[in-house]
Coordinates of C-alpha atoms and ligand atoms in Angstrom, one line a residue:
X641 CA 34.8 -2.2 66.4
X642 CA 38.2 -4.0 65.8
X643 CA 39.0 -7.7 65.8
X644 CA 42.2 -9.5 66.8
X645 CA 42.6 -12.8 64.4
X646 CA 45.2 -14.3 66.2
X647 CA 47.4 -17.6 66.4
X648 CA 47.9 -17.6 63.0
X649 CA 50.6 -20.0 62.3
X650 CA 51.7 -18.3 58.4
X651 CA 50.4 -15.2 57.4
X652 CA 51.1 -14.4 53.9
X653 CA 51.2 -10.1 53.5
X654 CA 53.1 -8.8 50.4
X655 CA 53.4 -6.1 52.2
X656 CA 56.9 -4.8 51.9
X657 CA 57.4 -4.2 55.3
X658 CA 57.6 -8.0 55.8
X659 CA 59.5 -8.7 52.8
X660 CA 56.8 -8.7 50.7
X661 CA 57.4 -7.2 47.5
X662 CA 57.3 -10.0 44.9
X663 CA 58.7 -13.6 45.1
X664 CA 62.7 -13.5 45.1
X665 CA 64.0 -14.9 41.7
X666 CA 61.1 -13.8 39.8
X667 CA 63.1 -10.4 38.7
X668 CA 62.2 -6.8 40.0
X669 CA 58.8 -6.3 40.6
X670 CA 57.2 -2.5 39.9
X671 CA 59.8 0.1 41.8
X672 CA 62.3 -2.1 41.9
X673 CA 61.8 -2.9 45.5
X674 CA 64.5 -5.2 47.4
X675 CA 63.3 -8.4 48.0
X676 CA 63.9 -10.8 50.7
X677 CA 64.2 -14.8 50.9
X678 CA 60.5 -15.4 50.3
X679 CA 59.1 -12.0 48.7
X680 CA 55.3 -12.5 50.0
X681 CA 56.0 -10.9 53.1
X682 CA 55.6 -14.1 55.6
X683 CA 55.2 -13.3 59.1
X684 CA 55.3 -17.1 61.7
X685 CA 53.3 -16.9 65.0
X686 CA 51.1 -13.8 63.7
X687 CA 48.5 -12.1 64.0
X688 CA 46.2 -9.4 62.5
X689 CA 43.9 -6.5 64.0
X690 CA 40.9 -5.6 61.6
X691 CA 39.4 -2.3 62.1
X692 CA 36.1 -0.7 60.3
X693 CA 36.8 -3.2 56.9
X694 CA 40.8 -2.3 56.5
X695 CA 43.5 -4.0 58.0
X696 CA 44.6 -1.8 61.1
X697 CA 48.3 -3.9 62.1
X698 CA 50.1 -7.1 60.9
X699 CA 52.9 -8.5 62.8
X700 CA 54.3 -11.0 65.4
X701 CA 51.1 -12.5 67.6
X702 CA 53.1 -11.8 71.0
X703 CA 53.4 -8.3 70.2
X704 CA 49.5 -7.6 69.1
X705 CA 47.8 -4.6 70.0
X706 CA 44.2 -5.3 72.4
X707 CA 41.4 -5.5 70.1
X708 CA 37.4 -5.5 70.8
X709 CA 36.9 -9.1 69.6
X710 CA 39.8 -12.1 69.7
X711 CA 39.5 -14.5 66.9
X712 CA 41.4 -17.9 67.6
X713 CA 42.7 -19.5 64.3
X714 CA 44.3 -21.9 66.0
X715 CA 47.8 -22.3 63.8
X716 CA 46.1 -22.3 60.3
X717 CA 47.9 -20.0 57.6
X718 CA 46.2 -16.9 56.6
X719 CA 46.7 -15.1 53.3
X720 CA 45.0 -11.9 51.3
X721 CA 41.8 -13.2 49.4
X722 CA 42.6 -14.3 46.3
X723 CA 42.1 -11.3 42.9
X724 CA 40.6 -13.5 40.2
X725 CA 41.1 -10.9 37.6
X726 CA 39.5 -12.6 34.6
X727 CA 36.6 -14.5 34.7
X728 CA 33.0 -14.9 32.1
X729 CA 30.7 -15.6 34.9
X730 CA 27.5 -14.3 33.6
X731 CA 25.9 -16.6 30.8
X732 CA 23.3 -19.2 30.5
X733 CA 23.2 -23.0 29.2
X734 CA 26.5 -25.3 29.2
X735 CA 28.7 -27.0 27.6
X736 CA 29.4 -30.0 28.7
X737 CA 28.6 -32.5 25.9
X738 CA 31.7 -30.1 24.1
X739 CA 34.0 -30.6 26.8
X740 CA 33.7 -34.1 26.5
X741 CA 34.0 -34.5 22.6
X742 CA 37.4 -32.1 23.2
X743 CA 38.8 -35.0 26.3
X744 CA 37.9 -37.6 23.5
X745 CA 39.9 -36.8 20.6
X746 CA 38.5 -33.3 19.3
X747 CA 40.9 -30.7 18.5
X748 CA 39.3 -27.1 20.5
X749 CA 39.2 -24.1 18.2
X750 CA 36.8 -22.2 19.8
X751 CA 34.2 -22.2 17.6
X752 CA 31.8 -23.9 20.3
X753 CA 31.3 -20.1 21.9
X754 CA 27.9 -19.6 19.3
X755 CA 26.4 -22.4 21.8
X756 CA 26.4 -19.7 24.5
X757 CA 26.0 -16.8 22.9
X758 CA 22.5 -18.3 22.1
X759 CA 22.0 -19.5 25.3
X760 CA 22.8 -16.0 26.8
X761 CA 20.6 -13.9 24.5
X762 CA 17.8 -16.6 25.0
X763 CA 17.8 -16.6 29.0
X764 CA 16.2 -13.8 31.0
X765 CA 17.3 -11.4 33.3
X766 CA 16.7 -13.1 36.2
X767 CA 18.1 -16.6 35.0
X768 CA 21.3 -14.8 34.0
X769 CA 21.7 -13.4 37.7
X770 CA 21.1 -16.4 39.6
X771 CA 23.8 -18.1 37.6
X772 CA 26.6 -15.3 38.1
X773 CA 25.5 -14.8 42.1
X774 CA 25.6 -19.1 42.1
X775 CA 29.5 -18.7 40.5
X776 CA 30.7 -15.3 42.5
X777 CA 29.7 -17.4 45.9
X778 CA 31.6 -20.4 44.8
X779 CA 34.6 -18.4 44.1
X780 CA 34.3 -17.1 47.7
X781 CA 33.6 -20.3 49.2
X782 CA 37.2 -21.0 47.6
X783 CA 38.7 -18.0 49.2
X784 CA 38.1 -15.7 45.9
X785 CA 37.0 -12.0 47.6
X786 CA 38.2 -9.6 44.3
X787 CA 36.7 -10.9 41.2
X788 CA 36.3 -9.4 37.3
X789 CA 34.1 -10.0 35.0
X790 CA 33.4 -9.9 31.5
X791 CA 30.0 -9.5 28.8
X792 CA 31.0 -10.9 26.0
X793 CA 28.1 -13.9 25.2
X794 CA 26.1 -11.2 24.3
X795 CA 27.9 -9.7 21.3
X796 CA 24.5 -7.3 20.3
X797 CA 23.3 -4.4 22.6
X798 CA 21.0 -5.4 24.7
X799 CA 22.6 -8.4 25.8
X800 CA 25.8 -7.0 26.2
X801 CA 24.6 -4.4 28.2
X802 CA 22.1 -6.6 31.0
X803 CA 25.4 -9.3 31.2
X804 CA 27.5 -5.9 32.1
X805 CA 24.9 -4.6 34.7
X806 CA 24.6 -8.0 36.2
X807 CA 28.1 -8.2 36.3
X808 CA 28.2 -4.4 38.0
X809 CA 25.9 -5.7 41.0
X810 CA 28.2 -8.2 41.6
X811 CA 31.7 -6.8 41.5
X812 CA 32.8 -3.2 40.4
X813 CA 35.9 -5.0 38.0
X814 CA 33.4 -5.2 34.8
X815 CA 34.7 -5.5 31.2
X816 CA 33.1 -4.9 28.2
X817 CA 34.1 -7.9 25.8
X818 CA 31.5 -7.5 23.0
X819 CA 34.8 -7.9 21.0
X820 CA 35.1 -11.4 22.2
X821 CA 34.1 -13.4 18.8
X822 CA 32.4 -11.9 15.5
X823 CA 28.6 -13.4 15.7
X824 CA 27.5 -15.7 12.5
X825 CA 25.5 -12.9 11.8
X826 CA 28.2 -10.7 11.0
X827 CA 31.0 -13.7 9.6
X828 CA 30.5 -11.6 6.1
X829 CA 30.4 -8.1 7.8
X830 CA 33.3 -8.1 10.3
X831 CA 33.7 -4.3 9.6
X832 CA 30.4 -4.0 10.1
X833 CA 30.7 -5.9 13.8
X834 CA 33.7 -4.0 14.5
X835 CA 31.5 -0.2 13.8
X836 CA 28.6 -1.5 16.6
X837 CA 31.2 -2.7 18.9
X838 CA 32.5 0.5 18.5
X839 CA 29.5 2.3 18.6
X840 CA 26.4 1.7 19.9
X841 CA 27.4 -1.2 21.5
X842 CA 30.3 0.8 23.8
X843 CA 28.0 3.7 24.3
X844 CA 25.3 1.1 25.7
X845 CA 27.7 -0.7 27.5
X846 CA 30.5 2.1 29.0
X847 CA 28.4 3.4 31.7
X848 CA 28.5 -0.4 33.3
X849 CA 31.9 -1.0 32.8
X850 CA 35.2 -0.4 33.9
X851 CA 37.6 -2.0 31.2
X852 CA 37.4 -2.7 27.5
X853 CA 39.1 -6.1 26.1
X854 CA 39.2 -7.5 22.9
X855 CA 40.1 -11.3 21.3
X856 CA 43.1 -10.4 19.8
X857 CA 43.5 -14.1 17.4
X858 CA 43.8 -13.6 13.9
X859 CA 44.8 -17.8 13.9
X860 CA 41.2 -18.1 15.0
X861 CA 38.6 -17.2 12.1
X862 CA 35.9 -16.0 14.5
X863 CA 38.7 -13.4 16.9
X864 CA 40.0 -10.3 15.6
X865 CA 43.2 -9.1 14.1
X866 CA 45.4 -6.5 14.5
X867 CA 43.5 -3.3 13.4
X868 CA 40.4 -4.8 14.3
X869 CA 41.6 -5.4 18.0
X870 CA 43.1 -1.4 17.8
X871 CA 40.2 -0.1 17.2
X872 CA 37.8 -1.8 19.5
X873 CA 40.4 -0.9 22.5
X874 CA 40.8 2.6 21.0
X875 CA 37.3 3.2 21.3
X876 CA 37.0 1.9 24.4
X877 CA 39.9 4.1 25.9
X878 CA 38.0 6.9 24.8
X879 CA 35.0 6.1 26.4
X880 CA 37.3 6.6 29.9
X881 CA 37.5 2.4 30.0
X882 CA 40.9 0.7 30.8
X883 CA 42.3 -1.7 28.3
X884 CA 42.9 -5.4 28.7
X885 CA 43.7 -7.7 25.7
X886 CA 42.9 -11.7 25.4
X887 CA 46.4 -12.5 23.4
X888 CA 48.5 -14.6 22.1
X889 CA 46.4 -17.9 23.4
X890 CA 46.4 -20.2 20.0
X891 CA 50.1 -18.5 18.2
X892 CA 52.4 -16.0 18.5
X893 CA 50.2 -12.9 17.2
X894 CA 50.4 -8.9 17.9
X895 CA 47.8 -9.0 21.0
X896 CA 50.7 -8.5 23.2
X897 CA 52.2 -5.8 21.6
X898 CA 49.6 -4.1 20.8
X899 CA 48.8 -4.2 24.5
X900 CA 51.6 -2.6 25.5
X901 CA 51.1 -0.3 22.8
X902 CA 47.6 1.1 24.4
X903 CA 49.3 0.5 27.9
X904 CA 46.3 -2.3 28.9
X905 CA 46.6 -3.5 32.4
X906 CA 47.1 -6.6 31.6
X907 CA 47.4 -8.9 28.5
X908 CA 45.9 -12.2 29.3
X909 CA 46.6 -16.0 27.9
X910 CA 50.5 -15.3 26.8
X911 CA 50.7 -19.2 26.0
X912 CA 52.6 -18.4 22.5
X913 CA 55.7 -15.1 23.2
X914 CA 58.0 -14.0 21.2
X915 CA 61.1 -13.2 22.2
X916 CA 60.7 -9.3 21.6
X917 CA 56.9 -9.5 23.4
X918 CA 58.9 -10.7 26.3
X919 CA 61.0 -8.0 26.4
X920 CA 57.9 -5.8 25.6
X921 CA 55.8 -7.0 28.6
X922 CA 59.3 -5.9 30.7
X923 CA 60.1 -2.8 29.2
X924 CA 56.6 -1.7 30.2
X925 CA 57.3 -1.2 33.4
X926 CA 60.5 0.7 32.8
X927 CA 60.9 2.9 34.1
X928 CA 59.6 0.9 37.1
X929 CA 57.4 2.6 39.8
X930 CA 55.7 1.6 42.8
X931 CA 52.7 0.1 43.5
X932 CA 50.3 2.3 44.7
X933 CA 52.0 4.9 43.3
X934 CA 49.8 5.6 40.3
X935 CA 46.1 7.9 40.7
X936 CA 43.1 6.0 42.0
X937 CA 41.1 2.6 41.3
X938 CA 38.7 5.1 39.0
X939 CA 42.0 6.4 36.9
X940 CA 43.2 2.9 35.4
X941 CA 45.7 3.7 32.6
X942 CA 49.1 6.0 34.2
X943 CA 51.6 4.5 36.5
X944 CA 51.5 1.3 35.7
X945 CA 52.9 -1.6 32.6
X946 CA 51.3 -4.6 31.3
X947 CA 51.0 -7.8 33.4
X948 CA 50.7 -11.0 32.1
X949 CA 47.9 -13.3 33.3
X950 CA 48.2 -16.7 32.8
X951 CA 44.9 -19.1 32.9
X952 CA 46.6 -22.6 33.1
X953 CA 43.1 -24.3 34.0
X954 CA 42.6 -23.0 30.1
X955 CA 45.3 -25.3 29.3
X956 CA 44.0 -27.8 31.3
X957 CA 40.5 -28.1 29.9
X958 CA 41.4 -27.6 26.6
X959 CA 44.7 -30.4 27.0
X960 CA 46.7 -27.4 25.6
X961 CA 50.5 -26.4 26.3
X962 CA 51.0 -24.3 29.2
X963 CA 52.2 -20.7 28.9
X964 CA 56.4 -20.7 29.9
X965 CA 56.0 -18.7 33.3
X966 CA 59.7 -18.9 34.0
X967 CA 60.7 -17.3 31.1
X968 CA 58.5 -14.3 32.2
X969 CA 59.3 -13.9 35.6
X970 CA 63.0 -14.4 34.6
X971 CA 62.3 -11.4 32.1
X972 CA 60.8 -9.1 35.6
X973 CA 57.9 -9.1 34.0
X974 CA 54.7 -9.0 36.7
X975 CA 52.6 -12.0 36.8
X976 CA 49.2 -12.9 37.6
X977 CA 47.1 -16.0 37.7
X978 CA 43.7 -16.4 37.3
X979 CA 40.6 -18.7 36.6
X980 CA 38.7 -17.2 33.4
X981 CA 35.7 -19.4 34.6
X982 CA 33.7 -19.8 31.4
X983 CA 31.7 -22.6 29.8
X984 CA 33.5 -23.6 27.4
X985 CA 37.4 -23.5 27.2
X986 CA 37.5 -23.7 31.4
X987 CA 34.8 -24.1 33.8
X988 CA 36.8 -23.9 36.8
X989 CA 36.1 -21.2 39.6
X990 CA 38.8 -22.8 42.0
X991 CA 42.2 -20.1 42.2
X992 CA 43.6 -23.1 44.5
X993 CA 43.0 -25.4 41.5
X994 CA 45.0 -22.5 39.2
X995 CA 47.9 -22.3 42.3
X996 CA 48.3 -26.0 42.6
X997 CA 48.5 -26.0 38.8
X998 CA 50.9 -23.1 38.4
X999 CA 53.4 -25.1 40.4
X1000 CA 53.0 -28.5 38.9
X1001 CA 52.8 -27.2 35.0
X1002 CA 54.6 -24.1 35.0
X1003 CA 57.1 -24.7 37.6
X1004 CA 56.3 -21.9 39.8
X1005 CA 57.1 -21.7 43.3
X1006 CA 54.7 -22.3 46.1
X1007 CA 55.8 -18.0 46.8
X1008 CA 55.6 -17.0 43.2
X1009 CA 52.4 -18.8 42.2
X1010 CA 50.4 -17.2 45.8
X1011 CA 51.8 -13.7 44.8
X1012 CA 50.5 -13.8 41.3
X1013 CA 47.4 -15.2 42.8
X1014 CA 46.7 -12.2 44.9
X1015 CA 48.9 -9.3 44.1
X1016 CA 49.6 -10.2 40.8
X1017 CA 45.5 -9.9 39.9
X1018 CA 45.5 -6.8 42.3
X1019 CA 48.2 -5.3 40.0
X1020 CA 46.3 -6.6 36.5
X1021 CA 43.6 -4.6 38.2
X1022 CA 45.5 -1.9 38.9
X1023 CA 43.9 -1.9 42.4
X1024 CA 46.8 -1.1 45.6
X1025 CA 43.3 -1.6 48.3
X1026 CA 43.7 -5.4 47.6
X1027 CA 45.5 -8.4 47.3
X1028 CA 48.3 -7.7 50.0
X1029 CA 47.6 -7.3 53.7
X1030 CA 49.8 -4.2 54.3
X1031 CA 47.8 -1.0 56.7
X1032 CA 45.2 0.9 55.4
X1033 CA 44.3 -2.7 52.8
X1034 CA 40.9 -4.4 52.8
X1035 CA 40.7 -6.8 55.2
X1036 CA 40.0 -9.8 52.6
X1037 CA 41.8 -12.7 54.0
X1038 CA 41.4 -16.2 53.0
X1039 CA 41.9 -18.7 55.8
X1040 CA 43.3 -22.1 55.4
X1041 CA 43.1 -25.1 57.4
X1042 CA 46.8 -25.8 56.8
X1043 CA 49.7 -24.7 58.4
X1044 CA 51.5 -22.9 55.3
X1045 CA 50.7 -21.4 51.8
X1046 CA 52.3 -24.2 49.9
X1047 CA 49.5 -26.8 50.8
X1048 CA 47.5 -25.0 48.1
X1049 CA 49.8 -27.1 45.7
X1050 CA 50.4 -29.7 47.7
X1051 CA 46.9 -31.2 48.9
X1052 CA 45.9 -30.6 45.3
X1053 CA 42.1 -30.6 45.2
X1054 CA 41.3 -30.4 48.8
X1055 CA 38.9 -28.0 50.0
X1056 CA 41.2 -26.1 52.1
X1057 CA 39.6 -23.0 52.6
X1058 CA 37.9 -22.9 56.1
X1059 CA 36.7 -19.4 56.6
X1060 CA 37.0 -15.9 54.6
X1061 CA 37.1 -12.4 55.6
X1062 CA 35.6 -10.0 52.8
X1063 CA 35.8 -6.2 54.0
X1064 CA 36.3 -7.5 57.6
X1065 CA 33.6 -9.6 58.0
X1066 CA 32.9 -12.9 57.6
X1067 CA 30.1 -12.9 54.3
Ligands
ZN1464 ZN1 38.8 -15.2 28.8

């Protein structure tokens, strides 16, 4: 069974054989592929045939190949589903009494995470699903068809390991954050924290999981410093997990380097950069290879460098300074955007919201900011099935009722999003 969208008036690929290999001006991106005026791989007047889940051909509409099915979209823009590549989606209660204290006058520090950690270990099973299907459903609603998510409200074993198999039946991009803050329980016993997350913890939690990440703060009392954040990513590494490292969100510490030292996916935050983790973050993906090029989505670690996500709805909620994406993409260094949904420093589930900010805060373009929002988190993934539109992709595709990417930034807000395509199908 194959189906002919057609009449679309933008259709955003990345694929390099439209162009799309990475927003122009933004440096080289992995293989150091030639890039053309717009770097996302825009075809005008397109179309798309969707065959058995994958996309089957891309290209001009008046040259389409006959399909079973014809879909009208009648002019509106199509683009890959967004890759939301860090999000906390499964907890329990709220926080929106300490949201409000924060907009009034309160400095954030963090500390307002023991609220849900409480919450989390208090709520049951079925409570705690209900509330990640209710968030992964609004993400789609807002185009979102890739999504990862972390444990991390747990932080003891049992609850660590029902957010992580939650989090499995939802999406197969799980992360195992029981590394996310040291519980009051353990505030005198950090080493002894460090040994269950290490331990017990992991071994409870590996089997659910496909990455390991870590709050690499030591500005923050309750995060974890340097050795601390080694050895919960070392551990993790081998248990088979990927690494990814929160870093570098409150100062300028070593979760960046230390990321690139374990060769993590992705180091996420990156609102405080040296000039050396810069160069770092770039040198990681020297020498540069192709995307796609390393093994398969169950090998994450050779192949690939270290992105850097950036969570400007963070900044947002929190009334914080935003991360400097031009010096990064200026530097070649890959960048992705994402939501990191979570009750307390940014309860926002909208990658639109995240697009429309990355222009207006971090002076991204309308290209560069719909890139990071798709390939970018495909490449923090390390996944080459999504976040592009090339053959042989899943057909996620997010459709717009607007005539061109850029409306994600300029109707700011809007509910754009008028239909999604997850696997080929409409969910
Ligand atoms: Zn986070």
């Amino acid at each position: 069974m194959s189906v002919l969208l057609t009449n679309i008036g933008e259709l955003v690929t990345n694929d390099p054989a439209h162009g799309g290999s990475g927003p122009a001006g933004g440096g080289t991106m992995p293989g150091g592929r030639e890039t053309v005026a717009d770097g996302i791989g825009l075809v005008p007047d397109a179309a798309v045939v969707v065959e058995d889940g994958r996309i089957a051909w891309t290209g001009p509409a008046a040259s389409a190949p006959a399909a079973d099915d014809v879909v009208d979209l009648e002019g509106r823009c199509v683009l890959p589903g967004f890759v939301d590549s860090h999000s906390h989606t499964v907890f329990a209660g709220d926080r929106a009494a300490e949201f409000a204290a924060r907009m009034t006058g309160e400095p954030y520090t963090g500390g307002g995470i023991a609220t849900t950690v409480a919450a989390t270990r208090a709520a049951s099973e079925d409570e705690l699903r209900a509330r990640g299907r209710a968030l992964v459903r609004e993400m789609l609603a807002q185009g979102t068809t890739t999504v990862e998510i972390k444990s991390g409200y747990g932080q003891d074993v049992a609850t660590e390991a029902r957010t992580l198999r939650i989090a499995r039946e939802l999406t197969p991009e799980t992360t195992y954050l029981g590394a996310h803050t040291v519980p009051a329980e353990y505030a005198a016993d950090r080493a002894g924290y460090v040994d269950l997350v290490t331990g017990p913890m992991l071994a409870a939690c590996a089997p659910h999981a496909r990455w390991v990440d870590v709050f690499c703060e030591p500005a923050a009392p309750t995060a974890f410093d340097e050795d601390e954040a080694r050895a919960v990513l070392r551990a993790g590494l081998r248990a088979g997990l990927g690494a990814r490292v929160h870093g570098n969100q409150l100062s300028a510490g070593p979760g960046v380097q230390l990321a690139v030292e374990v060769g993590a996916a992705s180091v996420d935050h990156c609102t405080y950069l040296t000039d050396a983790d810069v160069a770092a973050l770039a040198d990681s993906w020297s020498p540069a290879r192709p995307l796609g090029s390393a093994p398969g989505a169950s090998a994450p670690g050779a192949g690939y460098g270290t992105v850097a996500t950036l969570l400007p709805a963070v900044e947002f909620s929190t009334r914080s300074s935003y991360p400097d994406a031009r010096r990064l993409l200026a530097a070649g260094v890959p960048v992705a955007l994402a939501t990191d949904c979570n009750p307390g420093s940014g309860y926002s589930s909208s990658m639109p919201f995240v697009v429309a900010l990355a222009l207006r805060e971090m002076r991204m373009s309308p290209a560069e900011a719909v890139w990071s929002a798709t390939a970018g988190g495909a490449l923090a993934l390390r996944r080459d099935d999504v976040g592009h539109l090339g053959v042989g992709a899943r057909a996620d595709l997010t459709v717009l009722d607007a005539p061109s990417h850029t409306y994600l930034a300029y109707r700011p807000g809007v509910p754009l999003v008028h239909q999604v395509w997850k696997d080929g199908a409409r969910p």
